[in-house]
Amino acid sequence: MVKFFKPQKKEISPKHFALNIVDVDITGRGVARDDKGITWFVPGALSGEEVVVRTVSVKKNGTGEAELISVKKRSDIRISPKCPNHNCGGCSLQHMSVEHEKEFKARGVMRLMKKFLDQAPAEPESVVSGEEYHYRRIARLSVTGDKKEIHLGFREENGKALSEINECCVLQPELSALIPDLRELLQKISNYKLIGHVELVKADNIVAVMFRCIADLSHADIVMLTEFGNDKRIAVYVQTRHVKGKEDLEDREELQLLNPDILEGEKGLFYQIEGCKIYFVPGDFIQINAEINSLMIDKVQSYLNLNSEDKILDLFCGLGNFTLPLAKRCNHVYGIEGVWNMVKEAQLNAEYNSIDNADFYVHDLTDDFEKTLWAKSTFNKVLLDPGRAGAEKVMNYLVKRKPETIVYVSCNPLTLVRDISVAVNKGYSVL
Protein backbone atom coordinates (compact mmCIF):
# COMPACT_ATOMS: atom_id res chain seq x y z
CA MET A 1 0.00 0.00 0.00
CA VAL A 2 1.31 3.43 -0.94
CA LYS A 3 1.22 6.10 1.72
CA PHE A 4 1.15 9.73 0.62
CA PHE A 5 2.72 12.43 2.73
CA LYS A 6 0.22 15.02 3.89
CA PRO A 7 1.76 18.16 5.39
CA GLN A 8 0.39 19.03 8.79
CA LYS A 9 -1.09 22.44 9.33
CA LYS A 10 1.54 24.57 10.99
CA GLU A 11 0.44 25.47 14.48
CA ILE A 12 1.31 28.61 16.38
CA SER A 13 3.53 28.09 19.40
CA PRO A 14 1.55 28.04 22.67
CA LYS A 15 3.52 31.14 23.62
CA HIS A 16 2.39 32.91 20.46
CA PHE A 17 -1.06 34.07 19.38
CA ALA A 18 -2.67 35.90 16.49
CA LEU A 19 -4.11 39.42 16.46
CA ASN A 20 -5.90 41.62 13.94
CA ILE A 21 -4.46 45.13 14.02
CA VAL A 22 -7.23 47.73 13.85
CA ASP A 23 -5.31 50.97 14.40
CA VAL A 24 -1.89 52.57 15.00
CA ASP A 25 -1.26 54.69 18.09
CA ILE A 26 0.62 58.00 18.31
CA THR A 27 3.96 56.22 18.82
CA GLY A 28 3.52 53.97 15.77
CA ARG A 29 2.50 50.82 17.61
CA GLY A 30 -0.22 48.64 16.13
CA VAL A 31 -3.39 48.39 18.23
CA ALA A 32 -5.52 45.26 18.57
CA ARG A 33 -8.25 43.93 20.88
CA ASP A 34 -8.63 40.27 21.71
CA ASP A 35 -11.73 38.30 22.69
CA LYS A 36 -10.85 38.74 26.39
CA GLY A 37 -11.14 42.52 26.12
CA ILE A 38 -7.42 43.22 26.35
CA THR A 39 -6.10 46.06 24.20
CA TRP A 40 -2.72 45.10 22.76
CA PHE A 41 0.03 47.42 21.53
CA VAL A 42 2.38 45.85 18.99
CA PRO A 43 5.49 47.77 17.85
CA GLY A 44 6.13 47.23 14.14
CA ALA A 45 2.54 46.28 13.22
CA LEU A 46 0.30 48.30 10.92
CA SER A 47 -3.44 48.83 10.71
CA GLY A 48 -5.24 46.09 8.75
CA GLU A 49 -2.56 43.47 9.33
CA GLU A 50 -2.96 39.97 10.75
CA VAL A 51 0.04 39.25 12.95
CA VAL A 52 1.50 36.63 15.24
CA VAL A 53 2.80 38.01 18.52
CA ARG A 54 4.26 37.07 21.89
CA THR A 55 3.22 38.65 25.19
CA VAL A 56 5.73 41.04 26.72
CA SER A 57 3.57 42.39 29.55
CA VAL A 58 -0.04 42.80 30.63
CA LYS A 59 -1.20 45.58 32.95
CA LYS A 60 -4.06 45.64 35.42
CA ASN A 61 -5.80 48.34 33.35
CA GLY A 62 -6.54 45.83 30.60
CA THR A 63 -3.74 46.76 28.21
CA GLY A 64 -0.81 44.69 27.09
CA GLU A 65 2.38 45.00 25.06
CA ALA A 66 3.27 42.29 22.58
CA GLU A 67 6.32 41.52 20.46
CA LEU A 68 5.77 41.10 16.73
CA ILE A 69 6.81 37.57 15.63
CA SER A 70 5.50 37.49 12.06
CA VAL A 71 3.02 39.15 9.70
CA LYS A 72 0.43 36.78 8.19
CA LYS A 73 -1.37 39.47 6.18
CA ARG A 74 0.59 42.58 5.18
CA SER A 75 -0.69 46.13 4.95
CA ASP A 76 -0.49 47.78 1.55
CA ILE A 77 1.63 50.56 3.06
CA ARG A 78 4.28 48.26 4.59
CA ILE A 79 7.71 48.68 3.02
CA SER A 80 10.97 46.81 3.45
CA PRO A 81 13.29 48.76 5.75
CA LYS A 82 16.43 50.06 4.09
CA CYS A 83 18.51 49.51 7.20
CA PRO A 84 19.67 45.95 8.00
CA ASN A 85 19.64 46.92 11.69
CA HIS A 86 16.06 48.24 11.74
CA ASN A 87 15.23 46.28 14.91
CA CYS A 88 18.17 47.75 16.82
CA GLY A 89 16.07 50.13 18.93
CA GLY A 90 17.41 53.29 17.30
CA CYS A 91 14.52 53.55 14.82
CA SER A 92 10.99 52.16 15.07
CA LEU A 93 9.14 53.21 11.91
CA GLN A 94 11.27 52.11 8.97
CA HIS A 95 8.49 49.73 7.89
CA MET A 96 6.44 52.69 6.62
CA SER A 97 7.23 55.51 4.20
CA VAL A 98 8.00 59.03 5.39
CA GLU A 99 4.76 60.31 3.86
CA HIS A 100 2.69 57.72 5.72
CA GLU A 101 4.63 58.41 8.92
CA LYS A 102 3.89 62.13 8.69
CA GLU A 103 0.23 61.40 7.98
CA PHE A 104 -0.33 59.07 10.91
CA LYS A 105 1.55 61.31 13.36
CA ALA A 106 -0.49 64.35 12.37
CA ARG A 107 -3.69 62.32 12.59
CA GLY A 108 -2.66 61.00 16.00
CA VAL A 109 -2.06 64.47 17.43
CA MET A 110 -5.37 65.71 16.05
CA ARG A 111 -7.17 62.74 17.57
CA LEU A 112 -5.62 63.36 20.99
CA MET A 113 -6.59 67.03 20.90
CA LYS A 114 -10.14 66.26 19.86
CA LYS A 115 -10.46 63.71 22.66
CA PHE A 116 -9.00 65.72 25.53
CA LEU A 117 -9.70 69.36 24.63
CA ASP A 118 -13.09 71.05 24.70
CA GLN A 119 -12.42 72.73 21.35
CA ALA A 120 -11.79 71.08 18.00
CA PRO A 121 -8.32 72.08 16.74
CA ALA A 122 -7.74 73.38 13.24
CA GLU A 123 -6.10 71.17 10.65
CA PRO A 124 -2.27 71.28 10.83
CA GLU A 125 -0.82 74.18 8.88
CA SER A 126 1.95 71.90 7.62
CA VAL A 127 4.01 68.89 8.63
CA VAL A 128 7.67 69.72 8.23
CA SER A 129 10.25 67.06 7.49
CA GLY A 130 13.80 66.75 6.25
CA GLU A 131 16.10 64.17 4.73
CA GLU A 132 15.01 60.57 5.29
CA TYR A 133 18.53 59.26 5.97
CA HIS A 134 21.91 60.55 7.20
CA TYR A 135 20.38 63.34 9.30
CA ARG A 136 21.24 62.41 12.88
CA ARG A 137 24.17 64.35 14.32
CA ILE A 138 24.37 62.70 17.74
CA ALA A 139 24.08 59.11 18.96
CA ARG A 140 24.88 57.06 22.05
CA LEU A 141 26.22 53.53 21.57
CA SER A 142 26.33 50.95 24.35
CA VAL A 143 29.36 48.76 25.03
CA THR A 144 29.34 45.13 26.19
CA GLY A 145 31.54 42.13 25.59
CA ASP A 146 33.83 39.50 27.03
CA LYS A 147 37.50 38.59 26.94
CA LYS A 148 37.24 37.55 23.30
CA GLU A 149 35.07 40.19 21.66
CA ILE A 150 33.66 43.69 22.18
CA HIS A 151 30.07 44.48 21.13
CA LEU A 152 29.05 48.02 20.18
CA GLY A 153 25.54 49.12 19.21
CA PHE A 154 22.12 50.34 20.31
CA ARG A 155 20.00 48.94 23.10
CA GLU A 156 16.88 47.29 21.71
CA GLU A 157 13.48 48.72 22.53
CA ASN A 158 13.07 46.81 25.81
CA GLY A 159 16.47 48.11 26.92
CA LYS A 160 17.93 44.70 27.72
CA ALA A 161 19.60 43.24 24.64
CA LEU A 162 22.27 45.05 22.66
CA SER A 163 21.92 45.07 18.89
CA GLU A 164 25.41 45.19 17.41
CA ILE A 165 25.84 47.41 14.36
CA ASN A 166 28.61 48.20 11.88
CA GLU A 167 26.85 51.15 10.29
CA CYS A 168 23.74 53.28 10.72
CA CYS A 169 21.88 54.81 7.79
CA VAL A 170 20.26 57.59 9.84
CA LEU A 171 23.54 58.81 11.32
CA GLN A 172 25.52 61.41 9.44
CA PRO A 173 28.05 59.50 7.29
CA GLU A 174 31.10 60.69 9.24
CA LEU A 175 29.65 59.19 12.43
CA SER A 176 28.52 55.92 10.88
CA ALA A 177 31.94 55.37 9.33
CA LEU A 178 33.58 55.52 12.79
CA ILE A 179 31.70 52.55 14.27
CA PRO A 180 34.01 49.71 13.07
CA ASP A 181 37.11 51.70 14.07
CA LEU A 182 35.67 52.37 17.53
CA ARG A 183 34.95 48.67 18.04
CA GLU A 184 38.53 47.83 17.12
CA LEU A 185 39.81 50.56 19.47
CA LEU A 186 37.70 49.29 22.38
CA GLN A 187 39.12 45.81 21.86
CA LYS A 188 42.53 47.25 22.80
CA ILE A 189 41.38 48.99 26.00
CA SER A 190 42.97 47.36 29.05
CA ASN A 191 39.60 47.13 30.84
CA TYR A 192 36.64 47.71 28.52
CA LYS A 193 34.21 47.28 31.48
CA LEU A 194 35.14 50.78 32.62
CA ILE A 195 33.38 52.20 29.52
CA GLY A 196 29.58 52.24 29.69
CA HIS A 197 28.84 53.88 26.38
CA VAL A 198 30.33 55.93 23.58
CA GLU A 199 28.70 59.15 22.34
CA LEU A 200 29.20 60.32 18.75
CA VAL A 201 28.67 63.98 17.83
CA LYS A 202 28.89 65.86 14.54
CA ALA A 203 29.40 69.53 15.32
CA ASP A 204 29.65 72.13 12.57
CA ASN A 205 33.39 72.42 13.12
CA ILE A 206 34.45 68.83 13.91
CA VAL A 207 33.39 65.28 14.75
CA ALA A 208 33.72 64.33 18.42
CA VAL A 209 33.64 61.09 20.39
CA MET A 210 33.03 60.87 24.14
CA PHE A 211 33.86 57.76 26.18
CA ARG A 212 31.69 57.57 29.30
CA CYS A 213 33.64 55.79 32.07
CA ILE A 214 32.85 54.63 35.59
CA ALA A 215 36.46 55.00 36.78
CA ASP A 216 39.76 56.39 35.57
CA LEU A 217 41.29 54.74 32.53
CA SER A 218 44.97 53.80 32.62
CA HIS A 219 47.60 56.20 31.33
CA ALA A 220 48.28 53.86 28.41
CA ASP A 221 44.58 53.86 27.49
CA ILE A 222 44.44 57.67 27.60
CA VAL A 223 47.48 57.87 25.30
CA MET A 224 45.86 55.40 22.89
CA LEU A 225 42.57 57.35 22.79
CA THR A 226 44.46 60.60 22.20
CA GLU A 227 46.42 59.10 19.33
CA PHE A 228 43.19 57.72 17.85
CA GLY A 229 41.65 61.20 17.88
CA ASN A 230 44.67 62.85 16.29
CA ASP A 231 44.91 60.14 13.65
CA LYS A 232 41.19 60.39 12.73
CA ARG A 233 41.12 64.20 13.10
CA ILE A 234 38.32 64.03 15.66
CA ALA A 235 37.97 65.50 19.17
CA VAL A 236 38.14 62.82 21.89
CA TYR A 237 36.52 63.39 25.28
CA VAL A 238 36.50 61.19 28.37
CA GLN A 239 33.76 61.65 30.95
CA THR A 240 34.49 59.87 34.22
CA ARG A 241 32.00 59.17 36.96
CA HIS A 242 33.77 58.48 40.24
CA VAL A 243 31.26 56.32 42.08
CA LYS A 244 32.44 56.33 45.68
CA GLY A 245 28.94 56.52 47.04
CA LYS A 246 25.39 56.94 45.88
CA GLU A 247 25.19 60.60 46.84
CA ASP A 248 25.95 63.56 44.57
CA LEU A 249 26.79 61.36 41.60
CA GLU A 250 26.28 64.19 39.11
CA ASP A 251 28.87 66.27 41.00
CA ARG A 252 31.39 63.45 40.68
CA GLU A 253 31.56 63.57 36.89
CA GLU A 254 34.57 65.00 35.08
CA LEU A 255 34.74 65.82 31.37
CA GLN A 256 38.17 66.07 29.71
CA LEU A 257 39.11 66.85 26.11
CA LEU A 258 42.20 64.74 25.44
CA ASN A 259 43.41 66.56 22.29
CA PRO A 260 42.38 70.25 22.56
CA ASP A 261 44.74 71.32 19.76
CA ILE A 262 42.43 69.54 17.31
CA LEU A 263 39.95 72.42 17.75
CA GLU A 264 42.44 74.82 16.13
CA GLY A 265 41.76 77.70 18.50
CA GLU A 266 37.96 77.33 18.70
CA LYS A 267 36.35 77.50 22.14
CA GLY A 268 34.82 74.06 21.67
CA LEU A 269 32.23 72.20 19.63
CA PHE A 270 29.59 74.40 18.04
CA TYR A 271 26.71 74.56 15.58
CA GLN A 272 25.45 77.69 13.86
CA ILE A 273 21.87 78.85 13.75
CA GLU A 274 20.39 82.21 12.71
CA GLY A 275 23.83 83.81 12.67
CA CYS A 276 24.63 82.54 16.19
CA LYS A 277 27.35 80.11 17.22
CA ILE A 278 25.99 77.75 19.87
CA TYR A 279 28.87 76.13 21.78
CA PHE A 280 28.30 72.85 23.60
CA VAL A 281 30.06 69.77 24.95
CA PRO A 282 29.23 66.07 24.45
CA GLY A 283 26.44 65.07 26.80
CA ASP A 284 24.57 68.38 26.39
CA PHE A 285 21.12 68.17 24.87
CA ILE A 286 21.02 69.44 21.30
CA GLN A 287 18.42 68.80 18.61
CA ILE A 288 19.57 65.71 16.73
CA ASN A 289 18.46 66.97 13.32
CA ALA A 290 20.08 70.25 12.25
CA GLU A 291 17.71 70.77 9.32
CA ILE A 292 14.58 70.32 11.42
CA ASN A 293 16.04 72.49 14.17
CA SER A 294 16.37 75.37 11.70
CA LEU A 295 12.79 74.86 10.50
CA MET A 296 11.51 74.78 14.10
CA ILE A 297 13.23 78.06 14.94
CA ASP A 298 11.64 79.66 11.87
CA LYS A 299 8.21 78.37 12.91
CA VAL A 300 8.61 79.53 16.52
CA GLN A 301 9.54 83.04 15.41
CA SER A 302 6.60 83.12 13.02
CA TYR A 303 4.10 81.99 15.68
CA LEU A 304 5.44 84.47 18.25
CA ASN A 305 5.10 87.27 15.67
CA LEU A 306 7.98 89.16 17.25
CA ASN A 307 8.48 92.90 17.39
CA SER A 308 11.10 95.12 19.01
CA GLU A 309 8.93 95.71 22.11
CA ASP A 310 8.29 92.08 23.00
CA LYS A 311 9.63 90.56 26.20
CA ILE A 312 9.87 86.78 25.94
CA LEU A 313 10.00 84.07 28.60
CA ASP A 314 11.84 81.01 27.21
CA LEU A 315 11.30 78.03 29.53
CA PHE A 316 13.47 74.89 29.32
CA CYS A 317 15.89 76.99 27.28
CA GLY A 318 18.91 74.65 27.33
CA LEU A 319 21.98 76.17 25.65
CA GLY A 320 19.98 79.05 24.17
CA ASN A 321 19.00 77.29 20.94
CA PHE A 322 15.80 79.36 20.67
CA THR A 323 16.70 82.11 23.14
CA LEU A 324 19.58 83.68 21.25
CA PRO A 325 17.88 83.91 17.82
CA LEU A 326 14.78 85.33 19.56
CA ALA A 327 16.88 87.95 21.37
CA LYS A 328 17.91 89.42 18.02
CA ARG A 329 14.27 90.23 17.22
CA CYS A 330 12.76 91.46 20.49
CA ASN A 331 13.36 93.72 23.47
CA HIS A 332 14.42 91.08 26.01
CA VAL A 333 14.44 87.32 26.62
CA TYR A 334 14.55 85.44 29.92
CA GLY A 335 15.88 81.90 29.54
CA ILE A 336 15.14 79.38 32.29
CA GLU A 337 16.74 75.93 32.51
CA GLY A 338 17.03 73.33 35.28
CA VAL A 339 20.54 72.08 34.41
CA TRP A 340 23.16 74.35 35.93
CA ASN A 341 25.99 73.71 33.46
CA MET A 342 23.70 74.37 30.48
CA VAL A 343 22.65 77.72 31.96
CA LYS A 344 26.32 78.62 32.34
CA GLU A 345 26.95 77.63 28.72
CA ALA A 346 23.91 79.63 27.56
CA GLN A 347 25.27 82.72 29.32
CA LEU A 348 28.65 82.22 27.64
CA ASN A 349 26.95 81.71 24.27
CA ALA A 350 25.18 85.04 24.68
CA GLU A 351 28.52 86.73 25.43
CA TYR A 352 30.28 85.03 22.50
CA ASN A 353 27.53 86.25 20.16
CA SER A 354 27.48 89.80 21.61
CA ILE A 355 23.87 89.42 22.77
CA ASP A 356 23.20 91.56 25.85
CA ASN A 357 19.40 91.43 26.04
CA ALA A 358 19.14 87.80 27.24
CA ASP A 359 19.26 86.78 30.91
CA PHE A 360 19.55 83.16 32.00
CA TYR A 361 18.47 81.58 35.29
CA VAL A 362 18.78 78.07 36.66
CA HIS A 363 15.67 76.59 38.23
CA ASP A 364 13.95 73.21 38.39
CA LEU A 365 10.67 73.94 36.62
CA THR A 366 8.93 71.04 38.36
CA ASP A 367 9.58 72.78 41.68
CA ASP A 368 8.06 75.94 43.23
CA PHE A 369 9.35 79.00 41.39
CA GLU A 370 6.67 81.69 41.47
CA LYS A 371 8.53 83.82 44.06
CA THR A 372 11.78 83.88 42.10
CA LEU A 373 13.06 87.06 40.47
CA TRP A 374 12.57 85.84 36.91
CA ALA A 375 9.02 84.60 37.62
CA LYS A 376 8.07 88.10 38.72
CA SER A 377 9.55 89.75 35.64
CA THR A 378 7.46 91.33 32.89
CA PHE A 379 6.87 89.36 29.69
CA ASN A 380 4.11 89.25 27.12
CA LYS A 381 4.94 86.12 25.11
CA VAL A 382 6.18 82.67 26.10
CA LEU A 383 8.06 79.81 24.49
CA LEU A 384 8.42 76.47 26.21
CA ASP A 385 10.28 73.38 25.02
CA PRO A 386 10.12 70.78 27.82
CA GLY A 387 11.30 67.19 27.88
CA ARG A 388 8.97 64.20 27.63
CA ALA A 389 7.56 64.81 31.13
CA GLY A 390 5.99 68.04 29.89
CA ALA A 391 5.37 71.30 31.78
CA GLU A 392 2.28 70.85 33.94
CA LYS A 393 3.43 73.11 36.79
CA VAL A 394 4.60 75.75 34.33
CA MET A 395 1.20 75.89 32.62
CA ASN A 396 -0.59 76.55 35.90
CA TYR A 397 1.76 79.50 36.45
CA LEU A 398 1.41 80.85 32.92
CA VAL A 399 -2.38 81.00 32.93
CA LYS A 400 -2.16 83.20 36.03
CA ARG A 401 0.21 85.59 34.24
CA LYS A 402 -1.93 85.61 31.08
CA PRO A 403 0.68 86.18 28.34
CA GLU A 404 -0.85 87.05 24.98
CA THR A 405 0.86 84.16 23.15
CA ILE A 406 2.24 80.79 24.28
CA VAL A 407 4.20 78.66 21.81
CA TYR A 408 4.73 75.06 22.96
CA VAL A 409 7.40 72.85 21.34
CA SER A 410 6.82 69.22 22.32
CA CYS A 411 8.42 65.81 21.82
CA ASN A 412 5.54 64.01 23.59
CA PRO A 413 1.98 64.53 22.31
CA LEU A 414 0.46 63.00 25.46
CA THR A 415 1.96 65.54 27.86
CA LEU A 416 1.45 68.29 25.27
CA VAL A 417 -2.29 67.73 25.25
CA ARG A 418 -2.40 67.42 29.04
CA ASP A 419 -0.59 70.73 29.45
CA ILE A 420 -2.37 72.83 26.86
CA SER A 421 -5.72 71.69 28.25
CA VAL A 422 -4.87 73.85 31.29
CA ALA A 423 -4.61 76.91 29.05
CA VAL A 424 -7.68 75.99 26.99
CA ASN A 425 -9.75 75.74 30.18
CA LYS A 426 -8.69 79.32 30.99
CA GLY A 427 -9.81 80.73 27.66
CA TYR A 428 -6.82 80.18 25.34
CA SER A 429 -7.38 78.83 21.85
CA VAL A 430 -5.23 76.34 19.96
CA LEU A 431 -4.21 77.71 16.57
PDB file of C-alpha atoms in Angstrom, residues 205-211 222-238 255-266 268-269 282:
ATOM      1  CA  ASN A 205      33.394  72.422  13.116  1.00  0.00           C
ATOM      2  CA  ILE A 206      34.453  68.831  13.911  1.00  0.00           C
ATOM      3  CA  VAL A 207      33.389  65.279  14.753  1.00  0.00           C
ATOM      4  CA  ALA A 208      33.722  64.334  18.424  1.00  0.00           C
ATOM      5  CA  VAL A 209      33.641  61.086  20.391  1.00  0.00           C
ATOM      6  CA  MET A 210      33.033  60.871  24.137  1.00  0.00           C
ATOM      7  CA  PHE A 211      33.864  57.762  26.184  1.00  0.00           C
ATOM      8  CA  ILE A 222      44.443  57.665  27.597  1.00  0.00           C
ATOM      9  CA  VAL A 223      47.483  57.871  25.301  1.00  0.00           C
ATOM     10  CA  MET A 224      45.855  55.396  22.893  1.00  0.00           C
ATOM     11  CA  LEU A 225      42.568  57.350  22.790  1.00  0.00           C
ATOM     12  CA  THR A 226      44.457  60.597  22.202  1.00  0.00           C
ATOM     13  CA  GLU A 227      46.416  59.101  19.330  1.00  0.00           C
ATOM     14  CA  PHE A 228      43.188  57.720  17.851  1.00  0.00           C
ATOM     15  CA  GLY A 229      41.651  61.203  17.884  1.00  0.00           C
ATOM     16  CA  ASN A 230      44.668  62.849  16.295  1.00  0.00           C
ATOM     17  CA  ASP A 231      44.906  60.144  13.649  1.00  0.00           C
ATOM     18  CA  LYS A 232      41.194  60.389  12.729  1.00  0.00           C
ATOM     19  CA  ARG A 233      41.120  64.198  13.097  1.00  0.00           C
ATOM     20  CA  ILE A 234      38.324  64.031  15.662  1.00  0.00           C
ATOM     21  CA  ALA A 235      37.970  65.497  19.170  1.00  0.00           C
ATOM     22  CA  VAL A 236      38.137  62.825  21.885  1.00  0.00           C
ATOM     23  CA  TYR A 237      36.520  63.386  25.281  1.00  0.00           C
ATOM     24  CA  VAL A 238      36.499  61.195  28.368  1.00  0.00           C
ATOM     25  CA  LEU A 255      34.745  65.817  31.365  1.00  0.00           C
ATOM     26  CA  GLN A 256      38.168  66.068  29.711  1.00  0.00           C
ATOM     27  CA  LEU A 257      39.107  66.853  26.113  1.00  0.00           C
ATOM     28  CA  LEU A 258      42.196  64.742  25.436  1.00  0.00           C
ATOM     29  CA  ASN A 259      43.409  66.558  22.288  1.00  0.00           C
ATOM     30  CA  PRO A 260      42.385  70.252  22.562  1.00  0.00           C
ATOM     31  CA  ASP A 261      44.741  71.325  19.758  1.00  0.00           C
ATOM     32  CA  ILE A 262      42.429  69.539  17.314  1.00  0.00           C
ATOM     33  CA  LEU A 263      39.948  72.423  17.749  1.00  0.00           C
ATOM     34  CA  GLU A 264      42.443  74.816  16.135  1.00  0.00           C
ATOM     35  CA  GLY A 265      41.764  77.701  18.500  1.00  0.00           C
ATOM     36  CA  GLU A 266      37.955  77.334  18.702  1.00  0.00           C
ATOM     37  CA  GLY A 268      34.821  74.055  21.669  1.00  0.00           C
ATOM     38  CA  LEU A 269      32.229  72.205  19.626  1.00  0.00           C
ATOM     39  CA  PRO A 282      29.230  66.075  24.449  1.00  0.00           C
TER      40      PRO A 282
END
